[in-house]
PDB file of C-alpha atoms in Angstrom:
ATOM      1  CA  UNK A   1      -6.889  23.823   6.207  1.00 52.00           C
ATOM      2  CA  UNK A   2      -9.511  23.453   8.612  1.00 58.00           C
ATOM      3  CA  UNK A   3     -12.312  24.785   6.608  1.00 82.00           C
ATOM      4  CA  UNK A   4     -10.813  21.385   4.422  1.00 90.00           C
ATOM      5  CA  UNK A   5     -12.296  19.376   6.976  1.00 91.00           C
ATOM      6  CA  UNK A   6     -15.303  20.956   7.462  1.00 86.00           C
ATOM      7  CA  UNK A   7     -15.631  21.622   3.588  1.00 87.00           C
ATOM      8  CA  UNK A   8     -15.501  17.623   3.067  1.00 88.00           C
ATOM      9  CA  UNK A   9     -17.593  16.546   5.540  1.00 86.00           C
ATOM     10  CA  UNK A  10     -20.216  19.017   4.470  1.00 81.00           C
ATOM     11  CA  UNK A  11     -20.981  19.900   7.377  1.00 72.00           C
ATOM     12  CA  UNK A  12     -20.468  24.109   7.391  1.00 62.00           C
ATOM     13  CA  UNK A  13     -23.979  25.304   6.855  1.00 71.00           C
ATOM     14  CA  UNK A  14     -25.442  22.881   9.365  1.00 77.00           C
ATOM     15  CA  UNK A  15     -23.398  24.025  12.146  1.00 81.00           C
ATOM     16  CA  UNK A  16     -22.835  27.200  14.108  1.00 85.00           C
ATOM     17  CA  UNK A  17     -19.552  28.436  14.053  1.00 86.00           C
ATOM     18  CA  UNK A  18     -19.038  27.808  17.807  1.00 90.00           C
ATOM     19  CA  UNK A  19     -19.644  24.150  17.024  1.00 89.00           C
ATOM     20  CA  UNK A  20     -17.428  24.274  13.907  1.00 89.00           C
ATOM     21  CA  UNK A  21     -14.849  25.834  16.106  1.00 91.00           C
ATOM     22  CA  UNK A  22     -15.493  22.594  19.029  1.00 93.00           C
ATOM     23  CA  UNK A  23     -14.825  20.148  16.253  1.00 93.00           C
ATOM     24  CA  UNK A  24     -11.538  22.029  15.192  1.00 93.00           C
ATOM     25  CA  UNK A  25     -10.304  22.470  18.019  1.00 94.00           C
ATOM     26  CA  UNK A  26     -10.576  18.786  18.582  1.00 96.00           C
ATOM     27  CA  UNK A  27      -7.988  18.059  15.866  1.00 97.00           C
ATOM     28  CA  UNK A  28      -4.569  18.488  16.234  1.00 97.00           C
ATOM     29  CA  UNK A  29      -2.818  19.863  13.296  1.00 97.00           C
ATOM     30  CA  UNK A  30       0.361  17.707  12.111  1.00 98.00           C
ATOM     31  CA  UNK A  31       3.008  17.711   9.653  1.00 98.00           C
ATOM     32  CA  UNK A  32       4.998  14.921   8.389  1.00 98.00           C
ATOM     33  CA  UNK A  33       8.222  14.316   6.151  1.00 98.00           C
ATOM     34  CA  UNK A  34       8.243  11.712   3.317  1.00 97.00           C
ATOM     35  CA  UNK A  35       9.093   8.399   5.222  1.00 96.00           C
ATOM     36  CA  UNK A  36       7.226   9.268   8.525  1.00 98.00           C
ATOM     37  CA  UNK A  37       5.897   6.695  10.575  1.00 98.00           C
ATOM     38  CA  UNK A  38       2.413   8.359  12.047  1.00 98.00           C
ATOM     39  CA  UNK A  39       1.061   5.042  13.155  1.00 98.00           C
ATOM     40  CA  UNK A  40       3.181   2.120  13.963  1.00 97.00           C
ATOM     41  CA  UNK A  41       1.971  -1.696  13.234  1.00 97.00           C
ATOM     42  CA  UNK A  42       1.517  -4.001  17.013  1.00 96.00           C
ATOM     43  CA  UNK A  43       0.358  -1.475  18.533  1.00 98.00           C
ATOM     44  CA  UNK A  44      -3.596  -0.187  19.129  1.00 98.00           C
ATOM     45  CA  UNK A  45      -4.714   2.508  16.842  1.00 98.00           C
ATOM     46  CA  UNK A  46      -6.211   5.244  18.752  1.00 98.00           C
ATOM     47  CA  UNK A  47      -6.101   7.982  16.034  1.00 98.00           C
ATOM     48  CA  UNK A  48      -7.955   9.064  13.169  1.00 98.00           C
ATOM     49  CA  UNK A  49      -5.955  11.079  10.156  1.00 98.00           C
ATOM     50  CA  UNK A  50      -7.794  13.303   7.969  1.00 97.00           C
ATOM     51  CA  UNK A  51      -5.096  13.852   4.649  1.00 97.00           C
ATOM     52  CA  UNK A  52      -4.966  18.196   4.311  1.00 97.00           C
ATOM     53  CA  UNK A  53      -1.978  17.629   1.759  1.00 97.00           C
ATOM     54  CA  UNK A  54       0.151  14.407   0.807  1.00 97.00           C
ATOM     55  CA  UNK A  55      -0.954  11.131   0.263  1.00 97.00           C
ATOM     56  CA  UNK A  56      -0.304   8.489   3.191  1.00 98.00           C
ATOM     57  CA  UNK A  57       0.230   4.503   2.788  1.00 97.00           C
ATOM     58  CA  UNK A  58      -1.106   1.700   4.435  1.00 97.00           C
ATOM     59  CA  UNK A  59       1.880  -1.187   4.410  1.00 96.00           C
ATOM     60  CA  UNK A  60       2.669  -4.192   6.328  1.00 96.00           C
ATOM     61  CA  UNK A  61       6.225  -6.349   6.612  1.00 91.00           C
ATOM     62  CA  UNK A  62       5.517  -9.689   4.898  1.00 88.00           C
ATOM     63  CA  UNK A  63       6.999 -12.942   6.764  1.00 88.00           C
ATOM     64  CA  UNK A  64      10.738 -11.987   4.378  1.00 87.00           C
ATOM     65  CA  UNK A  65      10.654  -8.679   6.208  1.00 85.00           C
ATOM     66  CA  UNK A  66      10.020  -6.775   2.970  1.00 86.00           C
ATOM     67  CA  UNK A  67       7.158  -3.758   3.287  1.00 90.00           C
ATOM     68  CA  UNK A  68       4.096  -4.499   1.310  1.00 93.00           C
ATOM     69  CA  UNK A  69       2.308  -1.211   0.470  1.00 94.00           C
ATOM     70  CA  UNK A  70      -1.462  -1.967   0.918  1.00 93.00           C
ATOM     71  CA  UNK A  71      -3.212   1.494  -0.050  1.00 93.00           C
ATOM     72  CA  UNK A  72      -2.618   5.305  -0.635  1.00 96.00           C
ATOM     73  CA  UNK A  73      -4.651   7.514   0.947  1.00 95.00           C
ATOM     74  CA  UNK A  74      -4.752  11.302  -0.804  1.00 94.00           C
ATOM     75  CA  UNK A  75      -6.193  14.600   0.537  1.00 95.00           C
ATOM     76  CA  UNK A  76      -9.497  14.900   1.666  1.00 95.00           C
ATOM     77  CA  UNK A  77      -9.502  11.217   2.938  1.00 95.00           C
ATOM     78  CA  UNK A  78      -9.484   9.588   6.486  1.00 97.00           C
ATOM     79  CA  UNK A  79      -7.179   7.025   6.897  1.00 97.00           C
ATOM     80  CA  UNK A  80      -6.688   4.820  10.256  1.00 97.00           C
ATOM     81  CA  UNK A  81      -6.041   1.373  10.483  1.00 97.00           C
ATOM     82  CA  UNK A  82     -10.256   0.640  10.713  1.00 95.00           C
ATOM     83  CA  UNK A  83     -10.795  -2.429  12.383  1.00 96.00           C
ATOM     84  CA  UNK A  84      -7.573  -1.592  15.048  1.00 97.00           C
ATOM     85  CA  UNK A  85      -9.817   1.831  15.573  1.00 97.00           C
ATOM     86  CA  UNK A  86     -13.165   0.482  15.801  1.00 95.00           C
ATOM     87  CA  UNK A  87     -12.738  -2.645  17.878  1.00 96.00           C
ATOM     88  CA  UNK A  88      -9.319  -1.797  19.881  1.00 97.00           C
ATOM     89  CA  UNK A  89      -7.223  -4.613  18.842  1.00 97.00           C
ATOM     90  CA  UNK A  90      -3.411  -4.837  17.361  1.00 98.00           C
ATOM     91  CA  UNK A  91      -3.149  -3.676  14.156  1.00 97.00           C
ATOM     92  CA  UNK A  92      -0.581  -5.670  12.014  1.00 96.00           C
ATOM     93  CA  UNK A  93      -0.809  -2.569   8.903  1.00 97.00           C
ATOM     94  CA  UNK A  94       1.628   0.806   9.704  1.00 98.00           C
ATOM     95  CA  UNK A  95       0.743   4.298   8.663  1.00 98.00           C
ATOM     96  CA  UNK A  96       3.496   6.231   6.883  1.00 98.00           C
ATOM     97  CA  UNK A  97       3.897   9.696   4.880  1.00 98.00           C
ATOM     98  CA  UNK A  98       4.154   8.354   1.485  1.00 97.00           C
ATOM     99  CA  UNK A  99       5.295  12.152   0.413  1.00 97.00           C
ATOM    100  CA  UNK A 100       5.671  15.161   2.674  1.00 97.00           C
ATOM    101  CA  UNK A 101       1.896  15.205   4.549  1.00 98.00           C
ATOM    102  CA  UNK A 102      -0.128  17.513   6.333  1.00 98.00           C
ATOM    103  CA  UNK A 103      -3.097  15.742   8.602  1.00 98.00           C
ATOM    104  CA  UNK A 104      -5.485  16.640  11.047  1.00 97.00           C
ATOM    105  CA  UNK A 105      -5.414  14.211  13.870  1.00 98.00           C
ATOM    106  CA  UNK A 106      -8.021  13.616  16.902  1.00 98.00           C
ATOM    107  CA  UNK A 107      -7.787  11.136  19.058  1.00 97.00           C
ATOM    108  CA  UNK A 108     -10.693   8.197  19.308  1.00 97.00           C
ATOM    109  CA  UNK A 109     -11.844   9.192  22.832  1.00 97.00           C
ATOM    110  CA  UNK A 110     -11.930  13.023  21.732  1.00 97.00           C
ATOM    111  CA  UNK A 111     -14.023  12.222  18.337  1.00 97.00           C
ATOM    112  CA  UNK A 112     -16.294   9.815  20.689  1.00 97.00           C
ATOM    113  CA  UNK A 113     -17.439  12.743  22.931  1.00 97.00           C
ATOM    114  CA  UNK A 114     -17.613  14.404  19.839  1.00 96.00           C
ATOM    115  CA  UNK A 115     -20.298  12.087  18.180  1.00 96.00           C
ATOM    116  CA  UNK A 116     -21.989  12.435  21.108  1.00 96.00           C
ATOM    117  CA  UNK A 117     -22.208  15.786  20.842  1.00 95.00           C
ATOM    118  CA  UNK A 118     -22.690  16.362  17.087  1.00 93.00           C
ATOM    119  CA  UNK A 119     -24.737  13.025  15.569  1.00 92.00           C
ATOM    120  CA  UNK A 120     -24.421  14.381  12.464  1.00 90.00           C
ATOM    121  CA  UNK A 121     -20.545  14.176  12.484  1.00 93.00           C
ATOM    122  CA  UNK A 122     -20.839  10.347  12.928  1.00 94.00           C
ATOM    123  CA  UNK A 123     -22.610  10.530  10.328  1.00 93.00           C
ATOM    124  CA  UNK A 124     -20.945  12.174   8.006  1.00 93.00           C
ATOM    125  CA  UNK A 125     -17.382  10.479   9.063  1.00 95.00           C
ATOM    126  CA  UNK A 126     -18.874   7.013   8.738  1.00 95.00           C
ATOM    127  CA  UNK A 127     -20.552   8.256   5.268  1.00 94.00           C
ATOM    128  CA  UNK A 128     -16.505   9.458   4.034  1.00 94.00           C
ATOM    129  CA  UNK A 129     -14.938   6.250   5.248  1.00 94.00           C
ATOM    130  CA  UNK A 130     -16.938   4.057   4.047  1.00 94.00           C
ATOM    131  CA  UNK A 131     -16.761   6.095   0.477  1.00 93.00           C
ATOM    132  CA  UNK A 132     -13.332   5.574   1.006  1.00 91.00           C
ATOM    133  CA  UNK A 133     -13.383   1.878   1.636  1.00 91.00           C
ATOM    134  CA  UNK A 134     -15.441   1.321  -1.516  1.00 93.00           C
ATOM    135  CA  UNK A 135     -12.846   3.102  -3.659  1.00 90.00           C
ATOM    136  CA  UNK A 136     -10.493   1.317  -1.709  1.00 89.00           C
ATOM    137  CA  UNK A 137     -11.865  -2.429  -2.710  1.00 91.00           C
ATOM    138  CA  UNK A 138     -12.555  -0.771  -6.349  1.00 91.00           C
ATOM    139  CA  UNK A 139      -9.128  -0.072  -7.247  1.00 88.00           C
ATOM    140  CA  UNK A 140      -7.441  -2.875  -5.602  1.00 86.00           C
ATOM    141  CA  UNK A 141      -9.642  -5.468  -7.598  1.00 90.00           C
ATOM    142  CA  UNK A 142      -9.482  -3.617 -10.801  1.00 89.00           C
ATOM    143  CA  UNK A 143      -5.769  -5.003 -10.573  1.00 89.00           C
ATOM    144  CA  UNK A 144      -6.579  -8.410 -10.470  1.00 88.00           C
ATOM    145  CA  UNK A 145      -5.912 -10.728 -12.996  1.00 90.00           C
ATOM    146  CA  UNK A 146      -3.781  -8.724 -15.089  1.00 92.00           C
ATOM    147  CA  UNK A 147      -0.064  -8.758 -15.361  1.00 92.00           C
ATOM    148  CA  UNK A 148       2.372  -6.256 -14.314  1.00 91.00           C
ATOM    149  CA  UNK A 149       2.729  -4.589 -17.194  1.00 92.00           C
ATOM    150  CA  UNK A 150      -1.300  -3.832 -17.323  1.00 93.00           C
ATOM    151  CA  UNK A 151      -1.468  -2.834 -13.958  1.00 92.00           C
ATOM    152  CA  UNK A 152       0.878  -0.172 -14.151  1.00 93.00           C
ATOM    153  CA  UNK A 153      -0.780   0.849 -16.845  1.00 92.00           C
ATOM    154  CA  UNK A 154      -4.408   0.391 -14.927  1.00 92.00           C
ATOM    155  CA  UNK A 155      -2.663   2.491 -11.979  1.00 93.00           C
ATOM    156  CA  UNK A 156      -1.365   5.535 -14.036  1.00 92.00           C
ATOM    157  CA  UNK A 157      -4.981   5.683 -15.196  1.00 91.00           C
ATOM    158  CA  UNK A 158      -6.628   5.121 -12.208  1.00 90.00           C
ATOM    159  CA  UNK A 159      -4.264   6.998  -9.586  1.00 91.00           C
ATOM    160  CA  UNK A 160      -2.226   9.545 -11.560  1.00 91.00           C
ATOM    161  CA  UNK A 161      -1.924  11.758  -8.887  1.00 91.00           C
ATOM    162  CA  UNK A 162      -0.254   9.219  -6.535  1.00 93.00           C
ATOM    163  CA  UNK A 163       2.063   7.844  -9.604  1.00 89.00           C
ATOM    164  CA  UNK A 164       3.396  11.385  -9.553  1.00 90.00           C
ATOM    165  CA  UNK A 165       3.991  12.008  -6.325  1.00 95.00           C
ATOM    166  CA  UNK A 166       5.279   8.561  -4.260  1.00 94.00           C
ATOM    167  CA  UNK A 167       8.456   6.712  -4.220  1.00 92.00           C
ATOM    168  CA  UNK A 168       8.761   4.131  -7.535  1.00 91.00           C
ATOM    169  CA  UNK A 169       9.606   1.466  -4.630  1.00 91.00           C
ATOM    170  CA  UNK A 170       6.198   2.099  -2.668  1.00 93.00           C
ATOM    171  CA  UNK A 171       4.312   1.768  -6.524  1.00 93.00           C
ATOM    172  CA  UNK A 172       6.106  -1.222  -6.860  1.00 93.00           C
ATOM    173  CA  UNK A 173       5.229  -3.428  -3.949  1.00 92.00           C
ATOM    174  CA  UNK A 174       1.466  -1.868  -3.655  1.00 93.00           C
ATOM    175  CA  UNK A 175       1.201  -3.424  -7.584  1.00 93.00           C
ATOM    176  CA  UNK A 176       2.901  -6.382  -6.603  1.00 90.00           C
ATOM    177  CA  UNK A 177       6.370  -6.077  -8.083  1.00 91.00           C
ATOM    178  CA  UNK A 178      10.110  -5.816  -7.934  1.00 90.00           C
ATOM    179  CA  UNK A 179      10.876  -2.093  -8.257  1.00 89.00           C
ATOM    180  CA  UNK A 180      13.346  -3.904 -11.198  1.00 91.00           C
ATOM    181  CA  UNK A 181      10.234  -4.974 -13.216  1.00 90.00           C
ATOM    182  CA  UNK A 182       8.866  -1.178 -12.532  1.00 90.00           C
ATOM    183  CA  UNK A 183      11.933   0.308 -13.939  1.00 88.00           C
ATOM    184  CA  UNK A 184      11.809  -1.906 -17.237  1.00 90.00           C
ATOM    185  CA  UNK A 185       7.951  -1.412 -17.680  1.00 90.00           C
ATOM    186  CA  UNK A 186       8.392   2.078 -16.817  1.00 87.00           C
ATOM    187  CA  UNK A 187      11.175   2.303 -20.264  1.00 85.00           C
ATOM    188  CA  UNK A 188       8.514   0.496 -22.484  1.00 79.00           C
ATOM    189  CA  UNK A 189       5.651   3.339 -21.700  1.00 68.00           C
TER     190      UNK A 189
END
């Protein structure tokens, strides 16, 4: 699981392996059940996640109270709530375990000694999210503009993997439906 890390960021053959095992031992290795809260909305985010196994969800309570599912994030992904990390403000979004998840955590004052340390693991962290924020803006505008029908359809193309393995409620409010209109869509495929 740790080589996962290392494995994604590409960085294996540029370090030794005591500075592989410095950035390890940095991260804290967590487990969470389906449902999960691992980062709670008013509040400052202070951690980064990197996804081992299970696919995490970005969501935010709209003004009726209802949870609005914003993005899934899959293995070999960070996910944090960015501009809460970056520029330590309140973030209004929550991080839960969409499924059962395993994530590596570090805290953002550990990975900032870190970058001092090891350059080239800024690097390579800002590289991945910003990959990730691309795909992010990618999938959530190849939505737009069609009706619900079409983008279920555009998200069991596009995301099978998450279709298969989250609640039909999360799918629902991420596409912007009633989990009702799912269930009746879901009979005419």
């Amino acid at each position: 699981m740790d080589n996962q890390l290392l494995n994604h960021l590409q960085l294996g053959k540029s370090l030794s392996a005591s500075d592989q095992g410095v950035i390890l031992d940095a991260f804290e290795h967590r487990t969470y059940k389906e449902g999960a809260t691992l980062f709670q909305s008013d509040h400052i985010c202070r951690q980064l996640f990197f996804v081992c196994k299970g696919i995490l969800r970005i969501l935010v309570q709209n003004e009726n109270g209802h949870e609005v599912t914003h993005f899934f994030t899959s293995e070999n992904r960070f996910c944090t709530i960015l501009n809460s990390f970056i520029n330590q403000v309140i973030a209004h979004e929550t991080i839960q375990a969409a499924c059962d998840a395993e994530v590596l955590c570090i805290d953002r004052a550990a990975l900032m000694e870190l970058y001092e340390q090891y350059p080239a693991l800024k690097t390579a962290i800002d590289q991945s999210i910003q990959k990730t924020l691309l795909e992010k803006i990618n999938t959530r505008n190849a939505y737009l503009g069609y009706d619900s029908s079409e983008r279920y359809r555009l998200f069991l193309e596009r995301q099978p993997d998450i279709a298969s393995r989250v609640p039909l409620g999360d799918i629902a409010s991420y596409l912007g439906i009633t989990p009702q209109s799912l269930s009746r869509i879901r009979r005419k495929h």
